[in-house]
Coordinates of C-alpha atoms in Angstrom, one line a residue:
X1 CA 26.2 -10.7 -41.3
X2 CA 23.3 -9.0 -39.6
X3 CA 24.2 -6.8 -36.6
X4 CA 22.4 -4.7 -34.1
X5 CA 23.0 -1.5 -36.1
X6 CA 20.3 -2.5 -38.5
X7 CA 17.8 -3.7 -35.9
X8 CA 14.9 -1.4 -35.1
X9 CA 13.2 -2.2 -31.8
X10 CA 11.3 0.9 -30.9
X11 CA 9.0 3.4 -32.6
X12 CA 11.4 6.2 -32.0
X13 CA 14.2 4.2 -33.8
X14 CA 11.7 3.5 -36.7
X15 CA 10.8 7.2 -37.0
X16 CA 14.5 8.2 -37.0
X17 CA 15.4 5.8 -39.8
X18 CA 12.2 6.2 -41.9
X19 CA 12.8 10.0 -41.9
X20 CA 15.8 9.3 -44.2
X21 CA 13.5 7.8 -46.8
X22 CA 14.8 4.2 -46.7
X23 CA 14.3 1.2 -44.5
X24 CA 16.1 -1.1 -47.0
X25 CA 17.9 -3.9 -45.2
X26 CA 16.6 -3.1 -41.8
X27 CA 15.1 -5.6 -39.4
X28 CA 12.1 -4.1 -37.6
X29 CA 11.3 -6.1 -34.5
X30 CA 7.9 -6.1 -32.8
X31 CA 7.1 -2.4 -33.4
X32 CA 3.4 -1.4 -33.8
X33 CA 3.3 0.4 -37.1
X34 CA -0.5 0.8 -37.5
X35 CA 0.0 4.6 -37.3
X36 CA 3.0 4.7 -39.6
X37 CA 1.3 3.8 -42.9
X38 CA 2.4 7.0 -44.6
X39 CA 6.0 6.3 -43.7
X40 CA 5.8 2.7 -44.9
X41 CA 4.2 3.8 -48.2
X42 CA 6.8 6.5 -48.7
X43 CA 10.0 4.7 -47.8
X44 CA 12.1 2.2 -49.7
X45 CA 11.5 -1.1 -47.8
X46 CA 13.3 -3.5 -50.2
X47 CA 15.2 -6.3 -48.4
X48 CA 13.7 -5.2 -45.0
X49 CA 12.4 -7.8 -42.6
X50 CA 9.3 -7.0 -40.4
X51 CA 9.0 -9.3 -37.4
X52 CA 5.7 -9.2 -35.6
X53 CA 4.9 -5.6 -36.6
X54 CA 1.2 -4.7 -36.8
X55 CA 0.5 -2.6 -39.9
X56 CA -2.5 -1.6 -42.1
X57 CA -3.3 -3.9 -45.0
X58 CA -2.3 -1.4 -47.7
X59 CA 1.1 -0.8 -45.9
X60 CA 1.6 -4.6 -45.6
X61 CA 0.9 -5.1 -49.3
X62 CA 3.3 -2.3 -50.3
X63 CA 6.3 -3.5 -48.3
X64 CA 5.7 -7.0 -49.6
X65 CA 5.7 -5.7 -53.1
X66 CA 9.0 -4.0 -52.4
X67 CA 10.5 -7.4 -51.6
X68 CA 10.4 -7.1 -47.8
X69 CA 9.7 -10.2 -45.7
X70 CA 6.7 -9.8 -43.3
X71 CA 6.2 -12.1 -40.4
X72 CA 2.9 -10.9 -39.0
X73 CA 1.9 -10.9 -35.3
X74 CA 0.6 -14.2 -34.0
X75 CA -2.8 -13.7 -32.3
X76 CA -3.9 -15.0 -28.9
X77 CA -0.4 -15.7 -27.6
X78 CA 0.5 -14.8 -24.0
X79 CA 4.0 -13.8 -25.2
X80 CA 5.6 -12.0 -28.1
X81 CA 7.8 -14.4 -30.1
X82 CA 9.6 -11.6 -31.9
X83 CA 10.3 -9.3 -28.9
X84 CA 13.3 -7.1 -29.2
X85 CA 13.9 -6.4 -25.5
X86 CA 14.5 -8.4 -22.4
X87 CA 11.6 -8.8 -19.9
X88 CA 11.1 -6.8 -16.8
X89 CA 9.6 -8.0 -13.6
X90 CA 6.8 -5.4 -13.9
X91 CA 6.0 -6.8 -17.3
X92 CA 5.9 -10.5 -16.2
X93 CA 3.9 -9.8 -13.1
X94 CA 1.2 -7.5 -14.5
X95 CA -2.1 -8.5 -12.8
X96 CA -0.5 -9.8 -9.7
X97 CA -3.1 -8.0 -7.6
X98 CA -5.6 -10.6 -8.9
X99 CA -3.2 -13.5 -8.1
X100 CA -0.2 -14.9 -9.8
X101 CA -2.4 -17.0 -12.2
X102 CA -3.5 -13.8 -13.9
X103 CA 0.0 -12.7 -14.8
X104 CA 1.7 -13.0 -18.3
X105 CA 4.3 -15.2 -16.7
X106 CA 1.8 -17.7 -15.4
X107 CA -0.1 -17.6 -18.7
X108 CA 3.0 -18.2 -20.8
X109 CA 3.7 -21.3 -18.6
X110 CA 0.2 -22.5 -19.0
X111 CA 0.5 -22.2 -22.8
X112 CA 3.8 -24.0 -22.7
X113 CA 2.2 -26.9 -20.7
X114 CA -0.5 -27.2 -23.3
X115 CA 1.7 -27.2 -26.4
X116 CA 5.0 -28.8 -25.4
X117 CA 3.8 -32.3 -25.9
X118 CA 1.3 -32.0 -28.7
X119 CA 3.9 -32.3 -31.5
X120 CA 2.7 -29.1 -33.3
X121 CA 5.6 -27.8 -35.3
X122 CA 4.1 -24.3 -35.3
X123 CA 4.2 -24.1 -31.5
X124 CA 7.7 -25.5 -31.5
X125 CA 8.8 -22.9 -34.0
X126 CA 7.2 -20.1 -31.9
X127 CA 9.2 -21.2 -28.9
X128 CA 12.4 -21.4 -30.8
X129 CA 11.9 -17.9 -32.4
X130 CA 11.1 -16.5 -29.0
X131 CA 14.2 -17.9 -27.4
X132 CA 16.5 -16.8 -30.2
X133 CA 15.0 -13.3 -29.9
X134 CA 15.7 -13.3 -26.2
X135 CA 19.3 -14.4 -26.7
X136 CA 19.8 -11.6 -29.2
X137 CA 18.4 -9.1 -26.7
X138 CA 20.6 -10.5 -23.9
X139 CA 23.7 -10.2 -26.0
X140 CA 22.9 -6.6 -26.8
X141 CA 22.2 -5.8 -23.1
X142 CA 25.4 -7.4 -21.8
X143 CA 27.8 -6.0 -24.5
X144 CA 30.9 -4.8 -22.8
X145 CA 29.7 -5.8 -19.3
X146 CA 31.9 -7.7 -16.8
X147 CA 29.4 -10.5 -16.0
X148 CA 29.7 -12.8 -13.0
X149 CA 27.3 -15.7 -12.7
X150 CA 26.0 -16.7 -9.3
X151 CA 24.6 -20.3 -9.2
X152 CA 22.7 -21.7 -6.3
X153 CA 19.7 -23.8 -5.2
X154 CA 16.1 -22.7 -5.4
X155 CA 15.3 -24.1 -2.1
X156 CA 17.1 -21.6 0.0
X157 CA 14.5 -19.7 2.0
X158 CA 14.2 -16.1 2.8
X159 CA 15.2 -15.3 6.4
X160 CA 18.0 -17.8 6.6
X161 CA 21.7 -17.4 6.8
X162 CA 22.4 -18.8 3.4
X163 CA 19.9 -16.4 1.8
X164 CA 21.6 -13.5 3.6
X165 CA 25.0 -14.7 2.4
X166 CA 24.0 -14.9 -1.2
X167 CA 22.4 -11.4 -1.0
X168 CA 25.6 -10.0 0.6
X169 CA 27.6 -11.6 -2.3
X170 CA 25.4 -10.1 -4.9
X171 CA 25.7 -6.7 -3.3
X172 CA 29.5 -6.9 -3.1
X173 CA 29.9 -8.0 -6.7
X174 CA 27.6 -5.2 -7.9
X175 CA 29.5 -2.6 -5.9
X176 CA 32.7 -3.8 -7.4
X177 CA 31.4 -3.0 -10.9
X178 CA 30.3 -6.4 -11.9
X179 CA 27.0 -7.3 -13.5
X180 CA 25.4 -10.1 -11.5
X181 CA 23.7 -12.8 -13.6
X182 CA 21.7 -15.6 -12.0
X183 CA 19.3 -18.3 -13.0
X184 CA 16.6 -15.8 -12.2
X185 CA 14.5 -18.0 -9.9
X186 CA 13.9 -18.1 -6.2
X187 CA 16.2 -19.1 -3.4
X188 CA 19.9 -18.3 -3.7
X189 CA 19.3 -16.9 -7.2
X190 CA 16.8 -14.3 -5.9
X191 CA 19.1 -13.4 -3.0
X192 CA 22.0 -12.6 -5.3
X193 CA 19.7 -10.4 -7.5
X194 CA 18.3 -8.8 -4.3
X195 CA 21.9 -7.9 -3.2
X196 CA 22.6 -6.3 -6.6
X197 CA 19.3 -4.4 -6.5
X198 CA 20.2 -2.9 -3.1
X199 CA 23.8 -2.2 -3.9
X200 CA 23.1 1.6 -4.3
X201 CA 21.2 1.7 -1.0
X202 CA 22.7 2.2 2.5
X203 CA 24.1 -1.0 4.1
X204 CA 21.2 -1.1 6.5
X205 CA 18.7 -1.5 3.7
X206 CA 19.6 -5.1 3.2
X207 CA 18.7 -6.1 6.8
X208 CA 15.4 -4.3 6.6
X209 CA 14.6 -5.9 3.2
X210 CA 15.4 -9.4 4.6
X211 CA 13.0 -8.8 7.4
X212 CA 10.3 -7.8 5.0
X213 CA 10.9 -10.8 2.8
X214 CA 11.0 -13.3 5.7
X215 CA 7.2 -12.9 6.0
X216 CA 6.9 -15.0 2.8
X217 CA 9.9 -17.3 3.1
X218 CA 9.1 -19.4 0.0
X219 CA 7.2 -19.4 -3.3
X220 CA 5.3 -22.4 -1.9
X221 CA 2.5 -22.5 -1.1
X222 CA 1.7 -19.1 -2.5
X223 CA 3.6 -17.5 -5.4
X224 CA 1.3 -14.5 -5.1
X225 CA 2.3 -13.8 -1.5
X226 CA 6.0 -14.4 -2.3
X227 CA 6.0 -12.0 -5.2
X228 CA 4.0 -9.4 -3.4
X229 CA 6.6 -9.3 -0.6
X230 CA 9.3 -8.7 -3.2
X231 CA 7.4 -5.9 -4.8
X232 CA 6.9 -4.3 -1.4
X233 CA 10.7 -4.2 -1.1
X234 CA 11.0 -2.7 -4.5
X235 CA 8.5 -0.1 -3.6
X236 CA 10.4 0.7 -0.4
X237 CA 13.6 1.2 -2.5
X238 CA 12.4 2.1 -6.0
X239 CA 15.8 3.1 -7.4
X240 CA 17.5 -0.3 -7.4
X241 CA 20.6 -1.4 -9.1
X242 CA 20.6 -3.6 -12.2
X243 CA 21.3 -7.3 -12.6
X244 CA 20.2 -10.1 -14.9
X245 CA 18.0 -13.0 -14.3
X246 CA 17.9 -15.9 -16.8
X247 CA 15.0 -18.2 -15.8
X248 CA 12.9 -20.7 -17.7
X249 CA 9.3 -21.8 -18.2
X250 CA 10.6 -25.3 -18.3
X251 CA 10.5 -25.1 -14.5
X252 CA 7.3 -23.2 -14.5
X253 CA 6.5 -24.0 -10.9
X254 CA 9.5 -21.7 -10.0
X255 CA 8.6 -18.1 -10.7
X256 CA 11.1 -15.5 -11.8
X257 CA 12.3 -13.3 -9.0
X258 CA 11.4 -9.6 -9.2
X259 CA 14.8 -8.2 -8.2
X260 CA 16.6 -8.8 -11.6
X261 CA 16.4 -5.5 -13.5
X262 CA 16.4 -7.4 -16.8
X263 CA 15.0 -10.9 -17.3
X264 CA 15.9 -13.2 -20.2
X265 CA 13.2 -15.9 -19.8
X266 CA 13.4 -19.0 -22.0
X267 CA 11.2 -22.0 -22.9
X268 CA 14.3 -24.2 -23.6
X269 CA 16.1 -24.9 -20.3
X270 CA 19.3 -26.2 -22.1
X271 CA 19.5 -23.0 -24.1
X272 CA 19.1 -21.0 -20.9
X273 CA 21.7 -22.9 -18.9
X274 CA 24.3 -22.8 -21.6
X275 CA 23.7 -19.1 -22.3
X276 CA 24.0 -18.1 -18.7
X277 CA 27.3 -19.9 -18.2
X278 CA 28.8 -18.7 -21.6
X279 CA 28.0 -15.1 -20.9
X280 CA 29.6 -15.2 -17.4
X281 CA 32.9 -14.2 -18.8
X282 CA 34.2 -12.6 -15.6
X283 CA 33.6 -15.8 -13.6
X284 CA 31.0 -18.1 -12.0
X285 CA 30.3 -18.5 -8.3
X286 CA 28.8 -21.7 -7.2
X287 CA 26.9 -21.5 -3.9
X288 CA 25.9 -24.7 -2.1
X289 CA 23.3 -26.5 -4.1
X290 CA 22.1 -29.9 -5.2
X291 CA 21.8 -31.7 -8.5
X292 CA 21.1 -28.7 -10.6
X293 CA 24.1 -26.8 -9.2
X294 CA 26.4 -29.8 -9.6
X295 CA 25.3 -30.0 -13.3
X296 CA 26.1 -26.3 -13.7
X297 CA 29.6 -26.8 -12.2
X298 CA 30.5 -29.4 -14.9
X299 CA 28.7 -27.6 -17.7
X300 CA 31.0 -24.7 -16.9
X301 CA 34.1 -26.9 -16.4
X302 CA 33.8 -28.7 -19.7
X303 CA 34.7 -25.8 -22.0
X304 CA 37.4 -24.7 -19.5
X305 CA 38.8 -28.2 -19.6
X306 CA 39.0 -28.3 -23.4
X307 CA 40.1 -24.7 -23.5
X308 CA 37.5 -24.0 -26.1
X309 CA 37.5 -20.3 -25.0
X310 CA 40.4 -18.0 -25.2
X311 CA 41.0 -18.0 -21.4
X312 CA 39.2 -20.3 -18.9
X313 CA 36.6 -18.4 -17.0
X314 CA 37.2 -18.3 -13.2
X315 CA 35.2 -20.7 -11.1
X316 CA 34.7 -20.2 -7.4
X317 CA 33.0 -22.8 -5.2
X318 CA 31.7 -21.5 -1.9
X319 CA 31.4 -23.9 1.1
X320 CA 34.3 -26.1 1.8
X321 CA 32.4 -28.7 3.8
X322 CA 29.6 -28.8 1.2
X323 CA 31.8 -29.3 -1.9
X324 CA 34.3 -31.6 -0.3
X325 CA 32.1 -33.7 2.0
X326 CA 28.4 -33.5 1.4
X327 CA 28.8 -33.4 -2.4
X328 CA 32.5 -34.0 -3.2
X329 CA 32.7 -32.0 -6.4
X330 CA 35.9 -30.1 -5.6
X331 CA 38.3 -33.2 -5.7
X332 CA 36.9 -34.1 -9.1
X333 CA 37.2 -30.6 -10.4
X334 CA 40.8 -30.4 -9.1
X335 CA 41.6 -33.7 -10.9
X336 CA 40.1 -32.4 -14.2
X337 CA 42.1 -29.2 -13.9
X338 CA 45.4 -30.7 -13.1
X339 CA 48.0 -29.7 -15.7
X340 CA 45.6 -27.6 -17.7
X341 CA 45.1 -23.9 -18.1
X342 CA 42.0 -24.1 -15.9
X343 CA 44.1 -25.2 -12.9
X344 CA 44.9 -21.7 -11.9
X345 CA 41.3 -20.6 -12.6
X346 CA 39.4 -22.6 -9.9
X347 CA 39.1 -21.8 -6.3
X348 CA 37.4 -23.2 -3.2
X349 CA 36.5 -20.8 -0.4
X350 CA 34.7 -21.1 2.9
X351 CA 32.4 -18.1 2.8
X352 CA 30.9 -15.5 0.4
X353 CA 33.1 -12.9 2.0
X354 CA 36.1 -14.4 0.2
X355 CA 34.6 -14.5 -3.2
X356 CA 35.5 -11.0 -4.5
X357 CA 39.2 -11.4 -3.6
X358 CA 39.2 -14.9 -5.2
X359 CA 37.8 -13.6 -8.4
X360 CA 40.2 -10.6 -8.4
X361 CA 43.2 -12.9 -8.0
X362 CA 42.2 -14.8 -11.2
X363 CA 41.7 -11.8 -13.5

C-alpha cells in the first residue's frame, strides 16, 4: 500500500531523497524538476511515479527508460490536478486587486462551467485526479487532529447575531484544542473559521473584526468587496489560528472564505460533503440552516445509525426552536437514535455557549 512516507511534495524533499542515489518507488507530486536534470540522470528512478513534474526532455526520457511512470503537467489549466498540498486563501485569491474574476478561484470555476457538461472524458478525469489529490492532502494535514465540523447556512450575513454566535463557537472550539472544519464558504461557515482564526488574539479582536466585516455583509452583489474586507481583517491580525475549509466549485457562486488556514476545494460536491463529515471524528455541530444543513444532518446520522464506524461521532444541534419547530429535524433524529449506540451521542442545545460542554460530555 502506498503511504505518505514515499510521497515527495516539495523540492527540498526531492533533494533530500535524491542525494541518497535512489528515487525508486517514490511518488513525486507536482514538483518542478527542470533544474534537477543531473539528479534525475544520476538516480535510480525505477518504479517511481512522477505526477505533473516539469522536467527536461532528456531527464524525462531517462526516467521513462528506467521504468518510471510520468504524468506530465497539463498546459493551460487554471489549477494543478496533481497538487500535493491544500490550498491557501492567498493562493486562491491572487489577483483580487483586479477583481475577483481575475483570481485562480474564479478561473477554476469558469473552467468547470465550460467543461462539466461537454462529456469530455479528459476533463472529467482531471477533475477526479484533482479531487483525489486534495483528499490525500487533507488526510495528511488532519492526521492526529481532533476535528469538529461546524455546519451552517451560507446566507447568514456579517454583522448579525447568528454570525457572531458562529464566530464565538469557532473561537471556543479552537481554544479548547479542536481543529475547526467547515464547508469553507460564506455565512456561518466563514464565521466559524473567523473565530478559529482569531482564537490566539485578545477577546476584543473579534468585536473589532466583526465591525470591519459588517461593511461588506454578503458576497452578493460583490465578491470582490466581500473578500477584500476579509483580507483587511487578516492584515490587522496577521498571526491567525489554523482551521480547515472544505468548499466546492460545484457552488461556484459561493466563494471560499479567506479565514480558513487550509482549504480543501473540490469539484465534486458529494465527495466534499462526505469527506467533511467523515473527517469530523470529534463531533459535528449543526447551526440553524435550511435544506443543505438538513441534508448534512442525515448524511452524518446514517453511518451513526448503522454503526458503520467504531463509535458514533457526537452530533450537536444548536437552536431548539429551529430544529423542533421551524424545521423539526430533532424529533426524527431522536426516533432514529432510539435504542442504538448513537442515542447517547446526540444533543440539542439552545445556544452556541452550550456546545463545548455538550461535546465534552460525549467524549
